[in-house]
């Protein structure tokens, strides 16, 4: 009895092994057969290896007291000292809060706007007008932040700016847009919308054109007006696209645009405008604290990764397709 | 089916394409405009990293002349002035500093102190006597640049203090005002220029002082020294303390606050750039400018082009409430050049580079690098240089090379400039006069490790607090709180270390 069960067990084991082996050789055979196709992803792989993975080697210095002339191999190890310094510093919560608030503005205020614009453009029947508007709202995307921030500066300054001149003319008080920290966030998100909203419509418009026109016809037969068609056909049809883009956006949680924020940053709005990116730049490159700023950047990257995983999990929970 | 050989070729091509693309975007993003220049037939080639004050990389005409005369092959990495320190730190962190590296000022020098002590740069004191011209450099200035008694840098000379007031003489005459001699008169002038219609236009279109987002080289620090504030650090009750713990610093803040609240100063000065600040003066919106008095020449040139009736004057002696006049000074040097061991491998190479700088200090080459080519960029009048009227030409071809000169006219023998403009002559005189009233920084020769590591981060807190106090976002208690924070996050250690190293 016992021997039979043993042999049965062994047999099962053998079989599993066999299957595994077969599977492996099957995979291998397929890989071999399609090697040209696999070769085609090589440039992409190499790109990611060289520019995304190799530089991660440098993260080591966040656990060291890095001195450039000693190199990574020669610098002293300090463990988590830089991380504890970050969490203990008075600035940490301020930066964390600012980053999260700007992120919230991006998700809740900026993100829906391209969708709304796409839906509205989709309803425009006059194709010349539609294309004209589309082209016009793309244009700001090609302007650099320096230009956008400078133009805002010239318009908003108290010393001869046109906005304050108009306010004064209308009998209102001057508003100190540039130095008042209450104005930083509105200014930030309005500039983001102005520059990016048009560009953001591209993918949504493409998704909308893929919707089966028969659905609209059927809906019209049933007496649905245009708003109903939009609500019950267009929106559900592009829901997948919206969710994928939302997840990607959340992945960029801490990429709020270094250049943009850094240009807007000044002595009097630092309390609301300092974010991880600007902090890393100032501490690392301007003040030469290489290890500390690497630790800050490392932490930021970790938070970003956690957010993507969370968003993806959430999407799957809601029976939607995630990105992986 | 493609054979294996072909495949290899394709892969190689792809790889090289990637690498090439990487390289090309790299060099495009870097700001080097350095040109190896004409091959002068010398095999002694090296690279200098220097800061560029003009928007464009200069023509290499002057560089070729210098290369010819010194028999060296030089490449200059031009880095725009406003991100010079970032680039310097990046080059340092990646071990890619060139053979000769200029440091912008004392602050950058302090950041490198650690690396200098570690022996990353050549000690050059021992060779100075071997070079006829380098040995002429002023001892007292060299003393200020020494680290533990050793010399690592050559300096570019600067007047100890050229700080003062530039103001609209024609406006003052219109209102019957004399040059201010006290801070009260200064305030009165700022008020009158704002409220009493100094340009007689009949509308309220002027203000007093134009300032920018710089507490040091802008107006603040100079006005602070009129009030008697120490220069960065000062002594109180036998102890060295930072300037912002002195009452005079707060008096200065209140002075600025009064100007700010009354609109005597541009309302966005904490975010105003230097070109914008100067524009207010040039276009006749503002009438007072506190900074380097020598700037009156370029300010006047541009202002007269807009309005030929503009007349500027300069003034240095403005006494504070205690009836004393003082002005902060720099330690006698502007930028410094040092030589990393990582790129200058042998003593022989170092000698070549020092030889180059030695020749840069002969009158002939010093004139070429400062004034340009005689007859083309300047004329000699009574043993002085008169720059060409074509300012665009000298700006493009000559001016940037001032950044690589070392020494000063007394030591390198270059021409002083012709005074073809009264206010400029006065500015030079007052700069000399300033030397009798200097407020020196007592910590120049002292050392504090915490200051080297955290000094600039801590200073940023005080800078922010100063602006926020002036524009009214925080009150005195709020400012004191920031000072407390400064102390607890490392300031106390700095105070202790400075006092201990005295």
PDB file of C-alpha atoms in Angstrom, chain B residues 180-332:
ATOM      1  CA  UNK B 180      21.586 112.497   0.802  1.00  0.00           C
ATOM      2  CA  UNK B 181      24.126 112.344   3.610  1.00  0.00           C
ATOM      3  CA  UNK B 182      22.027 110.559   6.228  1.00  0.00           C
ATOM      4  CA  UNK B 183      19.554 107.706   6.092  1.00  0.00           C
ATOM      5  CA  UNK B 184      16.787 110.202   6.923  1.00  0.00           C
ATOM      6  CA  UNK B 185      17.674 112.267   3.893  1.00  0.00           C
ATOM      7  CA  UNK B 186      17.779 109.058   1.876  1.00  0.00           C
ATOM      8  CA  UNK B 187      14.229 108.286   2.992  1.00  0.00           C
ATOM      9  CA  UNK B 188      13.182 111.850   2.205  1.00  0.00           C
ATOM     10  CA  UNK B 189      14.612 111.545  -1.292  1.00  0.00           C
ATOM     11  CA  UNK B 190      12.783 108.223  -1.821  1.00  0.00           C
ATOM     12  CA  UNK B 191       9.560 109.896  -0.634  1.00  0.00           C
ATOM     13  CA  UNK B 192      10.028 112.985  -2.794  1.00  0.00           C
ATOM     14  CA  UNK B 193      10.874 110.922  -5.871  1.00  0.00           C
ATOM     15  CA  UNK B 194       7.671 108.983  -5.315  1.00  0.00           C
ATOM     16  CA  UNK B 195       5.236 111.689  -4.286  1.00  0.00           C
ATOM     17  CA  UNK B 196       6.486 115.057  -5.518  1.00  0.00           C
ATOM     18  CA  UNK B 197       6.473 114.378  -9.251  1.00  0.00           C
ATOM     19  CA  UNK B 198      10.242 114.673  -9.806  1.00  0.00           C
ATOM     20  CA  UNK B 199       9.968 114.326 -13.611  1.00  0.00           C
ATOM     21  CA  UNK B 200       7.307 117.042 -13.753  1.00  0.00           C
ATOM     22  CA  UNK B 201       5.015 114.927 -15.863  1.00  0.00           C
ATOM     23  CA  UNK B 202       1.940 115.913 -13.885  1.00  0.00           C
ATOM     24  CA  UNK B 203       1.081 112.282 -13.187  1.00  0.00           C
ATOM     25  CA  UNK B 204       2.041 109.882 -10.449  1.00  0.00           C
ATOM     26  CA  UNK B 205       4.363 107.681 -12.492  1.00  0.00           C
ATOM     27  CA  UNK B 206       7.570 107.408 -10.476  1.00  0.00           C
ATOM     28  CA  UNK B 207       8.920 105.824  -7.314  1.00  0.00           C
ATOM     29  CA  UNK B 208      12.123 106.150  -5.313  1.00  0.00           C
ATOM     30  CA  UNK B 209      14.372 103.152  -4.931  1.00  0.00           C
ATOM     31  CA  UNK B 210      14.625 100.264  -7.374  1.00  0.00           C
ATOM     32  CA  UNK B 211      15.812  97.007  -5.821  1.00  0.00           C
ATOM     33  CA  UNK B 212      15.986  93.323  -6.701  1.00  0.00           C
ATOM     34  CA  UNK B 213      15.780  89.830  -5.242  1.00  0.00           C
ATOM     35  CA  UNK B 214      19.237  89.956  -3.731  1.00  0.00           C
ATOM     36  CA  UNK B 215      19.835  90.951  -0.138  1.00  0.00           C
ATOM     37  CA  UNK B 216      23.602  91.133  -0.600  1.00  0.00           C
ATOM     38  CA  UNK B 217      24.430  92.759  -3.916  1.00  0.00           C
ATOM     39  CA  UNK B 218      21.084  94.532  -4.060  1.00  0.00           C
ATOM     40  CA  UNK B 219      20.380  97.501  -1.815  1.00  0.00           C
ATOM     41  CA  UNK B 220      19.771  95.816   1.529  1.00  0.00           C
ATOM     42  CA  UNK B 221      23.270  94.986   2.711  1.00  0.00           C
ATOM     43  CA  UNK B 222      24.686  98.371   1.773  1.00  0.00           C
ATOM     44  CA  UNK B 223      21.875 100.219   3.548  1.00  0.00           C
ATOM     45  CA  UNK B 224      22.416  97.869   6.483  1.00  0.00           C
ATOM     46  CA  UNK B 225      26.033  98.951   6.753  1.00  0.00           C
ATOM     47  CA  UNK B 226      24.939 102.612   6.811  1.00  0.00           C
ATOM     48  CA  UNK B 227      22.950 101.647   9.887  1.00  0.00           C
ATOM     49  CA  UNK B 228      26.073 100.066  11.327  1.00  0.00           C
ATOM     50  CA  UNK B 229      25.144  96.400  10.847  1.00  0.00           C
ATOM     51  CA  UNK B 230      28.194  94.150  10.794  1.00  0.00           C
ATOM     52  CA  UNK B 231      29.305  92.429   7.613  1.00  0.00           C
ATOM     53  CA  UNK B 232      27.818  88.879   7.872  1.00  0.00           C
ATOM     54  CA  UNK B 233      29.204  88.478  11.377  1.00  0.00           C
ATOM     55  CA  UNK B 234      30.047  90.953  14.098  1.00  0.00           C
ATOM     56  CA  UNK B 235      31.210  91.118  17.665  1.00  0.00           C
ATOM     57  CA  UNK B 236      28.838  91.750  20.533  1.00  0.00           C
ATOM     58  CA  UNK B 237      29.954  91.447  24.171  1.00  0.00           C
ATOM     59  CA  UNK B 238      33.134  89.722  23.069  1.00  0.00           C
ATOM     60  CA  UNK B 239      31.293  87.092  21.106  1.00  0.00           C
ATOM     61  CA  UNK B 240      30.991  86.668  17.365  1.00  0.00           C
ATOM     62  CA  UNK B 241      27.346  86.658  16.294  1.00  0.00           C
ATOM     63  CA  UNK B 242      25.599  86.703  12.923  1.00  0.00           C
ATOM     64  CA  UNK B 243      24.479  90.078  11.566  1.00  0.00           C
ATOM     65  CA  UNK B 244      20.771  89.381  12.004  1.00  0.00           C
ATOM     66  CA  UNK B 245      21.116  89.138  15.775  1.00  0.00           C
ATOM     67  CA  UNK B 246      22.066  92.806  15.874  1.00  0.00           C
ATOM     68  CA  UNK B 247      19.498  95.562  16.422  1.00  0.00           C
ATOM     69  CA  UNK B 248      20.931  97.440  13.449  1.00  0.00           C
ATOM     70  CA  UNK B 249      19.764  94.635  11.172  1.00  0.00           C
ATOM     71  CA  UNK B 250      16.218  95.067  12.429  1.00  0.00           C
ATOM     72  CA  UNK B 251      16.494  98.838  12.028  1.00  0.00           C
ATOM     73  CA  UNK B 252      17.400  98.240   8.398  1.00  0.00           C
ATOM     74  CA  UNK B 253      14.435  95.903   7.964  1.00  0.00           C
ATOM     75  CA  UNK B 254      12.145  98.546   9.437  1.00  0.00           C
ATOM     76  CA  UNK B 255      13.667 101.134   7.115  1.00  0.00           C
ATOM     77  CA  UNK B 256      12.871  98.935   4.118  1.00  0.00           C
ATOM     78  CA  UNK B 257       9.452  98.139   5.505  1.00  0.00           C
ATOM     79  CA  UNK B 258       8.665 101.843   5.716  1.00  0.00           C
ATOM     80  CA  UNK B 259       9.747 102.323   2.105  1.00  0.00           C
ATOM     81  CA  UNK B 260       7.766  99.264   1.054  1.00  0.00           C
ATOM     82  CA  UNK B 261       4.571 100.233   2.881  1.00  0.00           C
ATOM     83  CA  UNK B 262       4.700 103.733   1.435  1.00  0.00           C
ATOM     84  CA  UNK B 263       5.445 102.558  -2.087  1.00  0.00           C
ATOM     85  CA  UNK B 264       8.880 104.230  -2.235  1.00  0.00           C
ATOM     86  CA  UNK B 265      10.369 100.973  -3.528  1.00  0.00           C
ATOM     87  CA  UNK B 266       9.194  98.623  -6.287  1.00  0.00           C
ATOM     88  CA  UNK B 267       6.480  96.484  -4.711  1.00  0.00           C
ATOM     89  CA  UNK B 268       7.678  93.221  -6.229  1.00  0.00           C
ATOM     90  CA  UNK B 269      11.337  93.695  -5.383  1.00  0.00           C
ATOM     91  CA  UNK B 270      11.664  90.241  -3.745  1.00  0.00           C
ATOM     92  CA  UNK B 271      11.081  88.693  -7.176  1.00  0.00           C
ATOM     93  CA  UNK B 272      12.625  91.358  -9.410  1.00  0.00           C
ATOM     94  CA  UNK B 273      15.608  90.397 -11.554  1.00  0.00           C
ATOM     95  CA  UNK B 274      18.667  92.578 -12.044  1.00  0.00           C
ATOM     96  CA  UNK B 275      17.808  93.581 -15.645  1.00  0.00           C
ATOM     97  CA  UNK B 276      14.272  94.513 -14.552  1.00  0.00           C
ATOM     98  CA  UNK B 277      15.612  96.457 -11.591  1.00  0.00           C
ATOM     99  CA  UNK B 278      17.989  98.438 -13.783  1.00  0.00           C
ATOM    100  CA  UNK B 279      15.271  98.950 -16.374  1.00  0.00           C
ATOM    101  CA  UNK B 280      13.210 100.950 -13.853  1.00  0.00           C
ATOM    102  CA  UNK B 281      16.124 103.339 -13.462  1.00  0.00           C
ATOM    103  CA  UNK B 282      16.960 103.477 -17.152  1.00  0.00           C
ATOM    104  CA  UNK B 283      13.414 104.175 -18.318  1.00  0.00           C
ATOM    105  CA  UNK B 284      12.821 106.858 -15.732  1.00  0.00           C
ATOM    106  CA  UNK B 285      10.367 105.047 -13.466  1.00  0.00           C
ATOM    107  CA  UNK B 286      12.664 105.011 -10.454  1.00  0.00           C
ATOM    108  CA  UNK B 287      15.325 107.483  -9.402  1.00  0.00           C
ATOM    109  CA  UNK B 288      17.569 105.693  -6.908  1.00  0.00           C
ATOM    110  CA  UNK B 289      19.768 102.637  -7.188  1.00  0.00           C
ATOM    111  CA  UNK B 290      21.995 101.199  -4.488  1.00  0.00           C
ATOM    112  CA  UNK B 291      24.772  98.920  -5.668  1.00  0.00           C
ATOM    113  CA  UNK B 292      28.146  99.108  -7.326  1.00  0.00           C
ATOM    114  CA  UNK B 293      28.755 102.768  -8.133  1.00  0.00           C
ATOM    115  CA  UNK B 294      30.783 101.822 -11.211  1.00  0.00           C
ATOM    116  CA  UNK B 295      27.557 100.627 -12.838  1.00  0.00           C
ATOM    117  CA  UNK B 296      26.667 104.259 -13.418  1.00  0.00           C
ATOM    118  CA  UNK B 297      28.435 104.079 -16.799  1.00  0.00           C
ATOM    119  CA  UNK B 298      26.327 101.329 -18.316  1.00  0.00           C
ATOM    120  CA  UNK B 299      23.164 102.669 -16.654  1.00  0.00           C
ATOM    121  CA  UNK B 300      23.839 106.132 -18.060  1.00  0.00           C
ATOM    122  CA  UNK B 301      24.583 104.796 -21.557  1.00  0.00           C
ATOM    123  CA  UNK B 302      21.261 103.009 -21.765  1.00  0.00           C
ATOM    124  CA  UNK B 303      19.233 105.704 -20.009  1.00  0.00           C
ATOM    125  CA  UNK B 304      20.485 108.484 -22.270  1.00  0.00           C
ATOM    126  CA  UNK B 305      19.463 106.425 -25.282  1.00  0.00           C
ATOM    127  CA  UNK B 306      15.879 106.545 -23.995  1.00  0.00           C
ATOM    128  CA  UNK B 307      15.868 110.089 -22.663  1.00  0.00           C
ATOM    129  CA  UNK B 308      18.816 112.415 -23.450  1.00  0.00           C
ATOM    130  CA  UNK B 309      18.047 114.670 -20.475  1.00  0.00           C
ATOM    131  CA  UNK B 310      18.838 112.045 -17.867  1.00  0.00           C
ATOM    132  CA  UNK B 311      21.600 113.014 -15.468  1.00  0.00           C
ATOM    133  CA  UNK B 312      23.005 110.649 -12.838  1.00  0.00           C
ATOM    134  CA  UNK B 313      25.173 111.288  -9.839  1.00  0.00           C
ATOM    135  CA  UNK B 314      26.765 109.021  -7.246  1.00  0.00           C
ATOM    136  CA  UNK B 315      27.075 109.260  -3.485  1.00  0.00           C
ATOM    137  CA  UNK B 316      28.727 107.018  -0.924  1.00  0.00           C
ATOM    138  CA  UNK B 317      28.751 108.630   2.512  1.00  0.00           C
ATOM    139  CA  UNK B 318      25.312 108.179   4.000  1.00  0.00           C
ATOM    140  CA  UNK B 319      25.373 108.154   7.766  1.00  0.00           C
ATOM    141  CA  UNK B 320      23.116 106.098   9.954  1.00  0.00           C
ATOM    142  CA  UNK B 321      21.183 107.359  12.986  1.00  0.00           C
ATOM    143  CA  UNK B 322      24.364 107.140  15.080  1.00  0.00           C
ATOM    144  CA  UNK B 323      26.117 109.648  12.813  1.00  0.00           C
ATOM    145  CA  UNK B 324      28.649 107.152  11.529  1.00  0.00           C
ATOM    146  CA  UNK B 325      29.217 106.009   7.999  1.00  0.00           C
ATOM    147  CA  UNK B 326      30.402 102.515   7.172  1.00  0.00           C
ATOM    148  CA  UNK B 327      30.303 100.241   4.178  1.00  0.00           C
ATOM    149  CA  UNK B 328      30.722  96.489   3.914  1.00  0.00           C
ATOM    150  CA  UNK B 329      33.719  95.136   2.070  1.00  0.00           C
ATOM    151  CA  UNK B 330      34.664  92.010   0.222  1.00  0.00           C
ATOM    152  CA  UNK B 331      37.991  90.355   1.013  1.00  0.00           C
ATOM    153  CA  UNK B 332      39.726  91.964  -1.985  1.00  0.00           C
TER     154      UNK B 332
END
